[in-house]
Coordinates of C-alpha atoms (C1' of nucleotides) in Angstrom, one line a residue:
Chain D
X1 CA 301.9 273.0 287.3
X2 CA 300.4 270.3 285.2
X3 CA 297.9 269.3 287.8
X4 CA 297.0 272.9 288.4
X5 CA 296.0 273.3 284.7
X6 CA 293.8 270.3 284.9
X7 CA 292.2 271.6 288.0
X8 CA 291.7 275.0 286.4
X9 CA 290.1 273.4 283.4
X10 CA 287.8 271.2 285.3
X11 CA 286.7 274.1 287.6
X12 CA 285.8 276.1 284.5
X13 CA 283.3 273.5 283.1
X14 CA 279.6 273.5 283.4
X15 CA 277.8 271.5 286.0
X16 CA 275.0 270.4 283.8
X17 CA 275.8 269.1 280.4
X18 CA 273.9 268.0 277.3
X19 CA 275.1 267.0 273.9
X20 CA 274.2 269.2 270.9
X21 CA 270.9 268.5 269.1
X22 CA 270.9 267.9 265.4
X23 CA 270.7 271.1 263.4
X24 CA 271.1 273.3 266.4
X25 CA 272.9 276.6 266.0
X26 CA 276.2 277.2 267.9
X27 CA 274.8 280.2 269.6
X28 CA 271.6 278.3 270.3
X29 CA 273.5 275.5 271.9
X30 CA 275.3 278.0 274.2
X31 CA 271.9 279.6 275.1
X32 CA 270.5 276.1 275.9
X33 CA 273.5 275.4 278.1
X34 CA 273.1 278.7 279.9
X35 CA 269.5 277.9 280.6
X36 CA 270.4 274.4 281.9
X37 CA 273.0 275.9 284.3
X38 CA 270.8 278.8 285.3
X39 CA 273.0 281.4 283.8
X40 CA 271.2 284.7 282.9
X41 CA 273.2 285.2 279.7
X42 CA 274.9 282.8 277.3
X43 CA 278.0 285.1 277.2
X44 CA 278.8 283.9 280.7
X45 CA 279.8 280.6 279.2
X46 CA 282.1 282.6 277.0
X47 CA 283.6 284.3 280.0
X48 CA 284.3 280.9 281.6
X49 CA 286.2 280.0 278.4
X50 CA 287.9 283.3 278.1
X51 CA 286.0 284.0 274.9
X52 CA 284.3 287.3 274.3
X53 CA 280.8 286.4 273.0
X54 CA 279.6 289.8 271.9
X55 CA 278.0 290.4 268.6
X56 CA 281.1 292.0 267.1
X57 CA 283.4 289.1 267.9
X58 CA 281.1 286.3 267.0
X59 CA 282.8 285.8 263.7
X60 CA 285.9 284.8 265.6
X61 CA 284.1 282.2 267.6
X62 CA 284.9 279.4 265.4
X63 CA 288.6 279.8 266.2
X64 CA 287.9 279.4 269.9
X65 CA 285.8 276.3 269.6
X66 CA 288.2 274.1 271.6
X67 CA 288.0 276.3 274.6
X68 CA 284.2 276.5 274.5
X69 CA 284.1 272.7 274.0
X70 CA 286.1 272.2 277.2
X71 CA 283.7 274.4 279.1
X72 CA 280.4 272.9 277.9
X73 CA 281.9 269.4 277.9
X74 CA 281.2 268.6 274.3
X75 CA 283.7 267.0 271.9
X76 CA 285.5 269.1 269.4
X77 CA 283.7 267.2 266.7
X78 CA 280.3 268.0 268.2
X79 CA 281.2 271.6 268.4
X80 CA 282.4 271.7 264.8
X81 CA 279.1 270.1 263.6
X82 CA 277.3 273.2 265.0
X83 CA 279.2 275.5 262.8
X84 CA 277.2 275.7 259.6
X85 CA 279.3 278.6 258.5
X86 CA 282.6 280.1 259.5
X87 CA 284.2 283.3 258.3
X88 CA 286.9 282.9 255.7
X89 CA 290.3 284.0 256.8
X90 CA 291.2 287.5 255.6
X91 CA 287.8 287.8 253.9
X92 CA 285.2 289.6 255.9
X93 CA 282.7 289.6 253.2
X94 CA 282.2 285.9 252.7
X95 CA 281.6 282.8 254.9
X96 CA 282.5 279.2 254.3
X97 CA 279.6 276.8 254.7
X98 CA 280.1 273.3 256.2
X99 CA 279.8 271.8 252.7
X100 CA 282.8 273.9 251.6
X101 CA 280.7 276.4 249.6
X102 CA 281.5 280.1 250.0
X103 CA 278.7 282.7 250.0
X104 CA 278.6 286.4 250.7
X105 CA 278.1 287.2 254.4
X106 CA 275.2 289.5 253.5
X107 CA 272.9 286.5 253.1
X108 CA 273.1 285.8 256.8
X109 CA 272.1 287.5 260.0
X110 CA 275.1 287.2 262.3
X111 CA 273.6 285.8 264.3
X112 CA 269.8 285.8 263.8
X113 CA 267.5 287.1 266.5
X114 CA 264.5 285.6 264.9
X115 CA 262.9 282.4 266.1
X116 CA 260.1 280.0 265.4
X117 CA 258.2 279.8 268.6
X118 CA 256.7 276.4 267.7
X119 CA 260.3 275.0 267.5
X120 CA 261.3 276.6 270.8
X121 CA 258.3 275.0 272.6
X122 CA 258.3 271.6 270.9
X123 CA 262.0 270.9 270.4
X124 CA 263.5 273.4 272.8
X125 CA 266.3 274.4 270.5
X126 CA 267.4 277.2 268.2
X127 CA 268.0 276.1 264.6
X128 CA 271.1 277.0 262.7
X129 CA 268.9 277.6 259.7
X130 CA 267.4 280.8 261.1
X131 CA 270.6 282.7 260.5
X132 CA 269.9 282.7 256.8
X133 CA 268.1 285.9 255.7
X134 CA 266.2 284.0 253.0
X135 CA 264.6 281.8 255.7
X136 CA 261.6 283.8 256.6
X137 CA 259.5 280.9 257.8
X138 CA 260.2 277.7 259.7
X139 CA 260.6 274.9 257.2
X140 CA 258.9 272.5 259.6
X141 CA 256.0 274.5 261.0
X142 CA 255.6 277.1 258.3
X143 CA 255.6 279.7 261.1
X144 CA 257.0 283.1 260.6
X145 CA 260.3 283.7 262.3
X146 CA 259.8 286.5 264.8
X147 CA 262.1 288.9 266.7
X148 CA 259.7 289.1 269.6
X149 CA 257.1 286.9 271.3
X150 CA 253.7 287.9 269.9
X151 CA 252.1 287.2 273.3
X152 CA 254.4 288.8 275.9
X153 CA 256.2 291.1 273.4
X154 CA 259.5 290.2 274.9
X155 CA 262.2 290.7 272.2
X156 CA 264.6 287.9 271.1
X157 CA 268.1 288.9 272.0
X158 CA 271.0 286.7 271.1
X159 CA 272.8 287.0 274.4
X160 CA 270.0 285.5 276.4
X161 CA 269.9 282.8 279.0
X162 CA 266.9 281.0 278.0
X163 CA 266.0 279.3 274.7
X164 CA 262.6 280.9 274.7
X165 CA 262.8 284.6 275.3
X166 CA 259.4 285.0 276.9
X167 CA 258.6 286.5 280.2
X168 CA 257.9 284.1 283.1
X169 CA 254.4 282.8 282.8
X170 CA 254.0 283.5 279.1
X171 CA 252.2 280.5 277.6
X172 CA 252.7 281.3 273.9
X173 CA 253.1 278.1 272.0
X174 CA 253.6 279.3 268.6
X175 CA 251.3 280.4 265.8
X176 CA 251.6 277.3 263.6
X177 CA 251.4 277.6 259.9
X178 CA 251.5 281.1 258.5
X179 CA 252.7 280.7 254.9
X180 CA 251.7 279.1 251.7
X181 CA 252.8 275.6 250.7
X182 CA 255.2 277.0 248.2
X183 CA 257.0 279.2 250.7
X184 CA 257.3 276.4 253.2
X185 CA 258.6 274.1 250.4
X186 CA 261.2 276.7 249.5
X187 CA 262.3 276.9 253.1
X188 CA 262.7 273.2 253.2
X189 CA 264.8 273.3 250.0
X190 CA 267.1 275.9 251.6
X191 CA 267.2 273.7 254.7
X192 CA 268.2 270.7 252.7
X193 CA 271.1 272.6 251.2
X194 CA 272.2 274.5 254.3
X195 CA 271.7 272.0 257.1
X196 CA 271.6 268.8 255.0
X197 CA 268.1 267.9 256.1
X198 CA 266.1 265.5 253.9
X199 CA 262.8 267.0 253.2
X200 CA 261.1 265.3 250.2
X201 CA 260.2 268.0 247.8
X202 CA 259.5 266.0 244.6
X203 CA 255.8 266.9 244.7
X204 CA 256.6 270.6 244.5
X205 CA 258.4 270.4 241.1
X206 CA 261.3 272.7 241.7
X207 CA 263.4 273.2 238.6
X208 CA 266.2 270.6 238.3
X209 CA 268.8 273.3 238.2
X210 CA 268.2 274.7 241.6
X211 CA 267.5 271.3 243.1
X212 CA 270.9 270.1 241.9
X213 CA 272.6 273.4 242.2
X214 CA 274.5 274.9 245.2
X215 CA 273.0 277.0 247.9
X216 CA 274.5 280.3 246.6
X217 CA 272.7 279.7 243.3
X218 CA 269.4 279.2 245.1
X219 CA 269.9 282.3 247.2
X220 CA 270.7 284.3 244.1
X221 CA 267.7 283.0 242.4
X222 CA 265.5 283.9 245.3
X223 CA 267.2 287.2 245.6
X224 CA 266.7 287.9 241.9
X225 CA 263.0 286.9 241.8
X226 CA 262.3 288.7 245.1
X227 CA 263.6 292.0 243.9
X228 CA 260.6 292.9 241.8
X229 CA 262.1 296.2 240.8
X230 CA 264.8 295.3 238.5
X231 CA 267.1 298.2 237.6
X232 CA 269.4 296.9 234.9
X233 CA 272.7 295.4 235.7
X234 CA 272.6 295.9 239.4
X235 CA 274.4 293.5 241.7
X236 CA 272.1 290.7 242.5
X237 CA 273.5 290.1 246.0
X238 CA 273.0 293.8 246.7
X239 CA 269.4 294.3 245.7
X240 CA 268.4 292.0 248.5
X241 CA 270.5 293.4 251.3
X242 CA 268.3 296.5 251.6
X243 CA 265.2 294.4 251.8
X244 CA 263.4 295.1 255.0
X245 CA 262.1 292.1 256.9
X246 CA 258.5 293.2 256.7
X247 CA 258.7 293.3 252.9
X248 CA 260.4 290.0 252.8
X249 CA 257.3 288.0 253.4
X250 CA 255.6 289.2 250.3
X251 CA 258.8 288.9 248.3
X252 CA 259.2 285.3 249.4
X253 CA 255.7 284.5 248.3
X254 CA 256.5 285.8 244.8
X255 CA 259.8 284.0 244.6
X256 CA 258.6 280.7 245.9
X257 CA 255.5 280.9 243.6
X258 CA 257.8 281.3 240.6
X259 CA 259.9 278.3 241.5
X260 CA 257.3 275.6 242.4
X261 CA 255.7 273.5 239.7
X262 CA 258.4 274.6 237.2
X263 CA 257.8 276.0 234.7
X264 CA 254.1 276.8 235.2
X265 CA 254.7 278.7 238.4
X266 CA 257.3 280.8 236.7
X267 CA 255.0 281.4 233.8
X268 CA 252.4 282.9 236.1
X269 CA 255.1 285.0 237.8
X270 CA 256.1 286.3 234.3
X271 CA 252.5 286.9 233.4
X272 CA 252.4 289.2 236.3
X273 CA 255.4 291.2 235.4
X274 CA 255.4 290.9 231.6
X275 CA 251.9 291.2 230.5
X276 CA 250.2 294.5 231.0
X277 CA 246.8 294.3 232.5
X278 CA 243.8 294.1 230.3
X279 CA 245.6 292.6 227.3
X280 CA 243.2 290.9 224.9
X281 CA 243.0 287.1 225.6
X282 CA 246.5 286.0 226.2
X283 CA 248.3 288.5 224.0
X284 CA 251.4 290.0 225.5
X285 CA 251.5 293.7 226.0
X286 CA 254.7 294.4 227.6
X287 CA 254.6 295.9 231.0
X288 CA 257.2 298.5 231.8
X289 CA 258.6 296.2 234.4
X290 CA 259.6 293.7 231.7
X291 CA 262.4 295.8 230.4
X292 CA 264.2 296.0 233.7
X293 CA 263.5 292.3 234.4
X294 CA 264.9 291.3 231.0
X295 CA 268.0 293.4 231.3
X296 CA 268.8 292.2 234.7
X297 CA 268.2 288.6 233.6
X298 CA 270.6 289.1 230.7
X299 CA 273.2 290.4 233.1
X300 CA 272.7 287.4 235.3
X301 CA 272.4 284.9 232.5
X302 CA 275.6 283.1 233.2
X303 CA 274.6 282.3 236.7
X304 CA 270.8 281.8 236.2
X305 CA 270.6 280.3 232.8
X306 CA 267.5 278.4 233.6
X307 CA 265.5 281.5 234.3
X308 CA 266.6 282.9 231.0
X309 CA 265.6 279.7 229.2
X310 CA 262.4 279.7 231.1
X311 CA 261.6 283.2 229.8
X312 CA 262.1 282.0 226.2
X313 CA 259.9 279.0 226.8
X314 CA 257.3 281.4 228.3
X315 CA 257.4 283.6 225.2
X316 CA 256.9 280.5 223.0
X317 CA 254.1 279.2 225.2
X318 CA 252.2 282.5 225.3
X319 CA 252.7 283.2 221.7
X320 CA 251.7 279.7 220.4
X321 CA 249.3 281.2 217.8
X322 CA 251.6 284.1 217.0
X323 CA 255.1 284.4 215.8
X324 CA 258.0 285.6 217.9
X325 CA 260.4 287.4 215.6
X326 CA 263.9 288.7 216.1
X327 CA 263.0 292.0 214.7
X328 CA 263.5 295.1 216.9
X329 CA 264.5 292.9 219.8
X330 CA 268.0 291.8 218.9
X331 CA 269.0 290.6 222.3
X332 CA 266.1 288.2 223.1
X333 CA 267.0 285.6 220.5
X334 CA 270.7 286.3 220.0
X335 CA 272.0 284.1 222.6
X336 CA 270.0 281.0 222.0
X337 CA 267.2 280.8 219.5
X338 CA 264.5 278.6 221.0
X339 CA 261.4 279.7 219.1
X340 CA 258.9 277.0 218.4
X341 CA 258.3 278.4 215.0
X342 CA 261.1 280.1 213.1
X343 CA 260.8 282.4 210.1
X344 CA 261.7 280.8 206.8
X345 CA 264.7 283.0 206.5
X346 CA 266.2 281.6 209.7
X347 CA 265.3 278.0 208.7
X348 CA 267.0 278.4 205.3
X349 CA 270.2 279.6 206.9
X350 CA 270.2 276.7 209.3
X351 CA 269.5 274.2 206.6
X352 CA 271.8 275.8 204.0
X353 CA 269.1 275.7 201.3
X354 CA 267.9 278.4 198.9
X355 CA 264.4 279.7 198.6
X356 CA 263.2 277.3 195.9
X357 CA 264.3 274.2 197.8
X358 CA 262.9 275.6 201.0
X359 CA 259.5 276.1 199.3
X360 CA 259.6 272.5 198.0
X361 CA 260.4 271.2 201.5
X362 CA 257.4 273.1 202.9
X363 CA 255.1 272.0 200.0
X364 CA 256.1 268.4 200.4
X365 CA 255.6 268.5 204.2
X366 CA 259.3 267.7 204.9
X367 CA 259.1 270.8 207.1
X368 CA 256.1 271.3 209.3
X369 CA 254.9 274.8 208.4
X370 CA 252.3 277.3 209.6
X371 CA 251.1 280.6 208.3
X372 CA 251.5 283.6 210.6
X373 CA 249.8 286.9 210.3
X374 CA 252.5 289.5 210.9
X375 CA 253.1 293.1 210.1
X376 CA 254.8 292.0 206.8
X377 CA 251.7 290.2 205.8
X378 CA 251.2 286.4 205.9
X379 CA 254.5 284.6 206.1
X380 CA 255.3 280.9 206.3
X381 CA 257.2 279.8 209.4
X382 CA 258.4 276.3 210.2
X383 CA 258.5 274.2 213.4
X384 CA 262.0 274.0 214.8
X385 CA 261.9 270.3 215.4
X386 CA 261.1 269.6 211.8
X387 CA 264.0 271.8 210.8
X388 CA 266.3 269.9 213.0
X389 CA 265.1 266.5 211.8
X390 CA 265.4 267.4 208.2
X391 CA 268.8 268.9 208.9
X392 CA 270.0 265.5 210.2
X393 CA 268.6 263.7 207.1
X394 CA 270.1 266.2 204.8
X395 CA 273.6 265.5 206.1
X396 CA 273.1 261.9 205.1
X397 CA 271.7 262.5 201.6
X398 CA 273.7 260.9 198.8
X399 CA 273.4 261.8 195.1
X400 CA 272.7 258.9 192.7
X401 CA 276.0 259.3 190.8
X402 CA 277.9 259.0 194.0
X403 CA 275.9 256.1 195.2
X404 CA 276.2 254.2 191.9
X405 CA 279.9 254.5 192.0
X406 CA 280.1 253.4 195.6
X407 CA 278.0 250.4 194.9
X408 CA 279.7 249.6 191.6
X409 CA 276.5 249.5 189.6
X410 CA 275.2 251.7 186.7
X411 CA 272.7 254.5 187.2
X412 CA 270.1 252.3 185.4
X413 CA 270.7 249.4 187.8
X414 CA 270.3 251.7 190.7
X415 CA 267.0 252.9 189.1
X416 CA 265.8 249.3 188.8
X417 CA 266.6 248.7 192.4
X418 CA 264.1 251.5 193.2
X419 CA 261.5 250.0 190.8
X420 CA 261.9 246.6 192.4
X421 CA 261.5 248.2 195.9
X422 CA 264.9 247.1 197.0
X423 CA 266.6 250.4 197.5
X424 CA 264.3 253.5 197.5
X425 CA 265.4 257.0 197.0
X426 CA 264.6 259.6 199.6
X427 CA 264.1 262.3 197.0
X428 CA 263.3 261.6 193.4
X429 CA 261.3 263.1 190.5
X430 CA 258.9 260.2 190.6
X431 CA 258.4 260.1 194.4
X432 CA 258.2 263.7 195.4
X433 CA 259.0 265.8 192.3
X434 CA 262.5 266.5 193.3
X435 CA 264.7 267.4 190.3
X436 CA 267.5 265.3 191.6
X437 CA 267.8 261.9 193.1
X438 CA 268.9 261.6 196.6
X439 CA 269.4 258.5 198.8
X440 CA 269.6 258.3 202.5
X441 CA 272.9 256.9 203.5
X442 CA 271.4 255.3 206.5
X443 CA 268.9 253.4 204.4
X444 CA 271.7 252.2 202.1
X445 CA 273.8 251.1 205.1
X446 CA 270.9 249.2 206.6
X447 CA 270.3 247.5 203.3
X448 CA 274.0 246.5 203.0
X449 CA 273.9 245.3 206.6
X450 CA 270.9 243.1 205.9
X451 CA 272.7 241.6 202.9
X452 CA 275.7 240.9 205.0
X453 CA 273.6 239.1 207.5
X454 CA 272.0 237.0 204.8
X455 CA 275.3 236.1 203.2
X456 CA 277.4 233.1 204.2
X457 CA 281.2 233.1 204.2
X458 CA 282.5 231.7 200.9
X459 CA 284.4 228.4 201.2
X460 CA 287.7 227.9 199.4
X461 CA 287.3 226.0 196.2
X462 CA 283.7 227.0 195.6
X463 CA 283.2 228.5 192.2
X464 CA 281.5 231.8 192.7
X465 CA 280.5 234.8 190.6
X466 CA 280.3 238.4 191.6
X467 CA 276.8 239.8 191.3
X468 CA 278.0 242.0 188.5
X469 CA 279.4 239.0 186.7
X470 CA 276.2 237.0 187.2
X471 CA 274.1 239.8 185.9
X472 CA 276.4 240.1 182.8
X473 CA 276.5 236.4 182.2
X474 CA 272.7 235.8 182.3
X475 CA 271.6 239.1 181.0
X476 CA 269.9 237.5 178.0
X477 CA 267.9 235.3 180.3
X478 CA 266.6 238.4 182.0
X479 CA 269.0 238.7 184.8
X480 CA 269.0 241.8 186.9
X481 CA 270.3 242.9 190.2
X482 CA 266.7 243.2 191.3
X483 CA 265.8 239.5 190.5
X484 CA 269.1 238.3 192.1
X485 CA 268.4 240.1 195.3
X486 CA 264.8 238.9 195.5
X487 CA 265.9 235.3 194.8
X488 CA 268.5 235.6 197.6
X489 CA 266.0 237.0 200.0
X490 CA 263.5 234.2 199.2
X491 CA 266.2 231.6 199.6
X492 CA 266.2 230.4 196.0
X493 CA 269.8 231.4 195.7
X494 CA 272.6 231.5 198.3
X495 CA 274.5 234.6 198.8
X496 CA 278.2 234.4 199.7
X497 CA 280.4 237.0 201.2
X498 CA 284.1 237.4 200.4
X499 CA 286.1 239.9 202.5
X500 CA 288.9 240.2 200.1
X501 CA 286.9 242.1 197.4
X502 CA 286.4 245.6 198.3
X503 CA 286.6 247.6 195.1
X504 CA 283.1 248.8 195.8
X505 CA 280.4 248.0 198.4
X506 CA 278.7 245.3 196.3
X507 CA 281.7 243.4 195.0
X508 CA 282.2 241.4 198.1
X509 CA 278.9 239.6 197.5
X510 CA 279.0 236.4 195.4
X511 CA 276.6 233.7 194.1
X512 CA 277.4 230.1 193.3
X513 CA 278.1 229.7 189.6
X514 CA 276.2 226.4 189.2
X515 CA 273.4 227.3 191.4
X516 CA 272.7 230.5 189.5
X517 CA 272.9 228.7 186.2
X518 CA 270.4 226.1 187.2
X519 CA 268.2 228.8 188.7
X520 CA 268.1 230.8 185.4
X521 CA 267.6 227.7 183.3
X522 CA 264.6 226.7 185.3
X523 CA 263.2 230.2 185.0
X524 CA 264.0 230.7 181.3
Chain E
dC1 C1' 257.1 311.4 229.8
dT2 C1' 257.4 312.1 224.6
dC3 C1' 259.8 312.6 220.4
dT4 C1' 263.2 311.5 217.1
dA5 C1' 267.3 309.5 215.1
dC6 C1' 269.3 305.3 214.7
dA7 C1' 270.4 300.4 214.5
dC8 C1' 268.7 296.4 213.3
dC9 C1' 265.3 292.8 211.5
dT10 C1' 262.9 290.2 207.6
dC11 C1' 260.3 290.2 203.6
dT12 C1' 260.4 290.4 198.3
dT13 C1' 262.5 291.0 193.8
dC14 C1' 266.2 291.0 190.7
dC15 C1' 270.4 289.3 188.9
dG16 C1' 274.8 287.0 188.2
dA17 C1' 277.7 282.9 189.1
dG18 C1' 278.1 278.1 189.3
dA19 C1' 276.7 273.2 189.1
dA20 C1' 274.3 269.3 186.9
Chain F
dT1 C1' 269.9 274.6 179.2
dT2 C1' 268.0 274.4 183.7
dC3 C1' 268.2 274.8 188.4
dT4 C1' 270.0 276.7 192.6
dC5 C1' 272.2 279.8 195.7
dG6 C1' 273.2 284.1 197.7
dG7 C1' 274.1 289.1 197.6
dA8 C1' 272.1 293.7 196.8
dA9 C1' 268.5 296.8 197.0
dG10 C1' 264.1 298.5 198.4
dA11 C1' 260.2 298.4 201.5
dG12 C1' 258.2 298.1 205.8
dG13 C1' 258.7 297.6 210.6
dT14 C1' 260.3 297.8 215.8
dG15 C1' 263.2 298.6 220.2
dT16 C1' 266.5 301.8 222.3
dA17 C1' 269.1 305.7 223.6
dG18 C1' 269.3 310.3 224.2
dA19 C1' 267.5 315.0 224.1
dG20 C1' 264.1 318.1 225.5

DNA sequence: CTCTACACCTCTTCCGAGAA
DNA sequence: TTCTCGGAAGAGGTGTAGAG
C-alpha cells in the first residue's frame, strides 16, 4: 500500500521541472510549467493534482499548495513564496498579503488576465504584481498591461498553456514605455510594497507617509485621488471598483502626478480641481469640484491625514499675499489650524493676552505682523511661528517681585544688575516701554549656571561672607552686587560656593572676608 | 440652478471686575 | 489710580442646507 502511494505520486509529477522565478505569480508559474510540459492548459496540472483550477475555485488554491507542489516538483516553501495573497478564512471580501497585511479583495483581479508583453518576451514569466488593479503599467518597462496581444489580437486567458498568449508566428515583442515617469514610479512603489522589490524612488519625492505606510494606505490614496468625481462621504474602496480599465490610465496619470515631488505635484493637482479657470493671477476661485473633494477628504481624514494637511499647506501657499480666515468655512480650520498668518483674534486666544498687550507685541516686533486687506477692512495678522515663539518665551517670563524674592535681593539691587548689564530684563519700561518688568527665566538660569561654574567649593575654616553680607558691610565704600559680580568675573575676587545655604538662589555664593576687605580698601 | 434662512466667523466699541 | 482682560452687543460678512 505504502509503495503504491509513492508510485502514484511519482507518476503524477511533471516530466520537465523548473524552479519558480522571483516575483512570479502562482498561476503564472503553473502556466510556465504547462508550456514546459507541452500541456495546452495550465488546469491540466491541477487535474494531475486533483485540484480544480477554474476561476471560481482559485481562491481555494492556497489550501491545496502541497498537492500542486508534489506535481510540479517544487518545495512547499517555493510554492508558498508565490502566494502574494491568500483569501482569509471565513472572509470572502478580504485577502491576506504575504507581509500579513489585509486588504479588500476588490483591489485585485482574481487572477489578472493582463500582461506586459515586454516581460513575457524578455523574462518569460508572469508577474504576481499584475493581479493588482492599481497596476496599470509594468513597473519595469512602463508598458501598458494588456488583455490581448496588440499584434495578433489573441486574448490573454488565465487558463492557457503558454506564457505568451500569442498565435504561433506572432513576433510581437512588446511596446516598450507607454506612460509618464510618474506613473511608472508609482507602479514601482506599489511593486516595492506588494512584491518586496527594491526600486529606488528617492528622486521622485513621494510623500513620506505613503513611502512608509502600508500597501492599503497607498491603494486608498490612489483610489481617492483617481476618483475625480468626489461625492461626499462615499466609500473610498468602492469608488474605484466601478472604474473601467480604459479610464484607469487617465486616472493613474492624475493620481501619480499628485503624489510625485510632494507637495508641488499635489499642489498642481489641487490647482486643477480647486481653482476655477480664468481666475486672476493665482487667486483661488473655488471650482464646483472642490466641495466634493473637500467633503470626501474630511471623511477620509483619519486614514489620509497627509492629503488633508497637504490641502491646508496648499491654501497657505496659494494665499501667501492674502488671508485665509475661518469665517464661513468652519470646517476647514477646525481640525488643525495651520494658517501661515492668523488673525489677531486667534493669536490673542493662543497667547492668552488682551488687546492692548497684543498691540504692544505687534508694535515692538515681538510678533511678526502683516496687514491684510479683507472684507472687514485692513486687519493685522501675525505669523504663526512668531506666535509660537513668543508663547514659549511668555511661559518663562518672571515678574521682578518674584525674581527679587527668589534671588534674595531687593528690587533696587535687581535694577542695578540691569544697569550694570549683568542681568537684563526681557520687558521693561526702559527697554521696550513695557509697563511691567519681566525677566526670562532661562536667562536667569543661564546666569546662575555661569556663576556656579565660576565658583570654587568653599573649604572648611575659610572665613567667608555671603554676597549680601559683603554688600552690607562695605556699602559705604561703594559696594554693590554689580561691582562684586564684575570683580569676580575679572578674577579680582574669588567666588565660593556653599551647598548648605539655600534660602534663596544667591545665598550659596560667598566671597573671602579678607580678600574682599583688601579689595575694597585698595579701591577706596 | 437659484433663492433664502440660518449658523457661524471676526471685527470694533463699551464696560465692569480685578490686579499691581 | 492705572492697566489689563474678557464678555456683550452691534456690524458686516460667508458657506450650507433645503425649498422651489
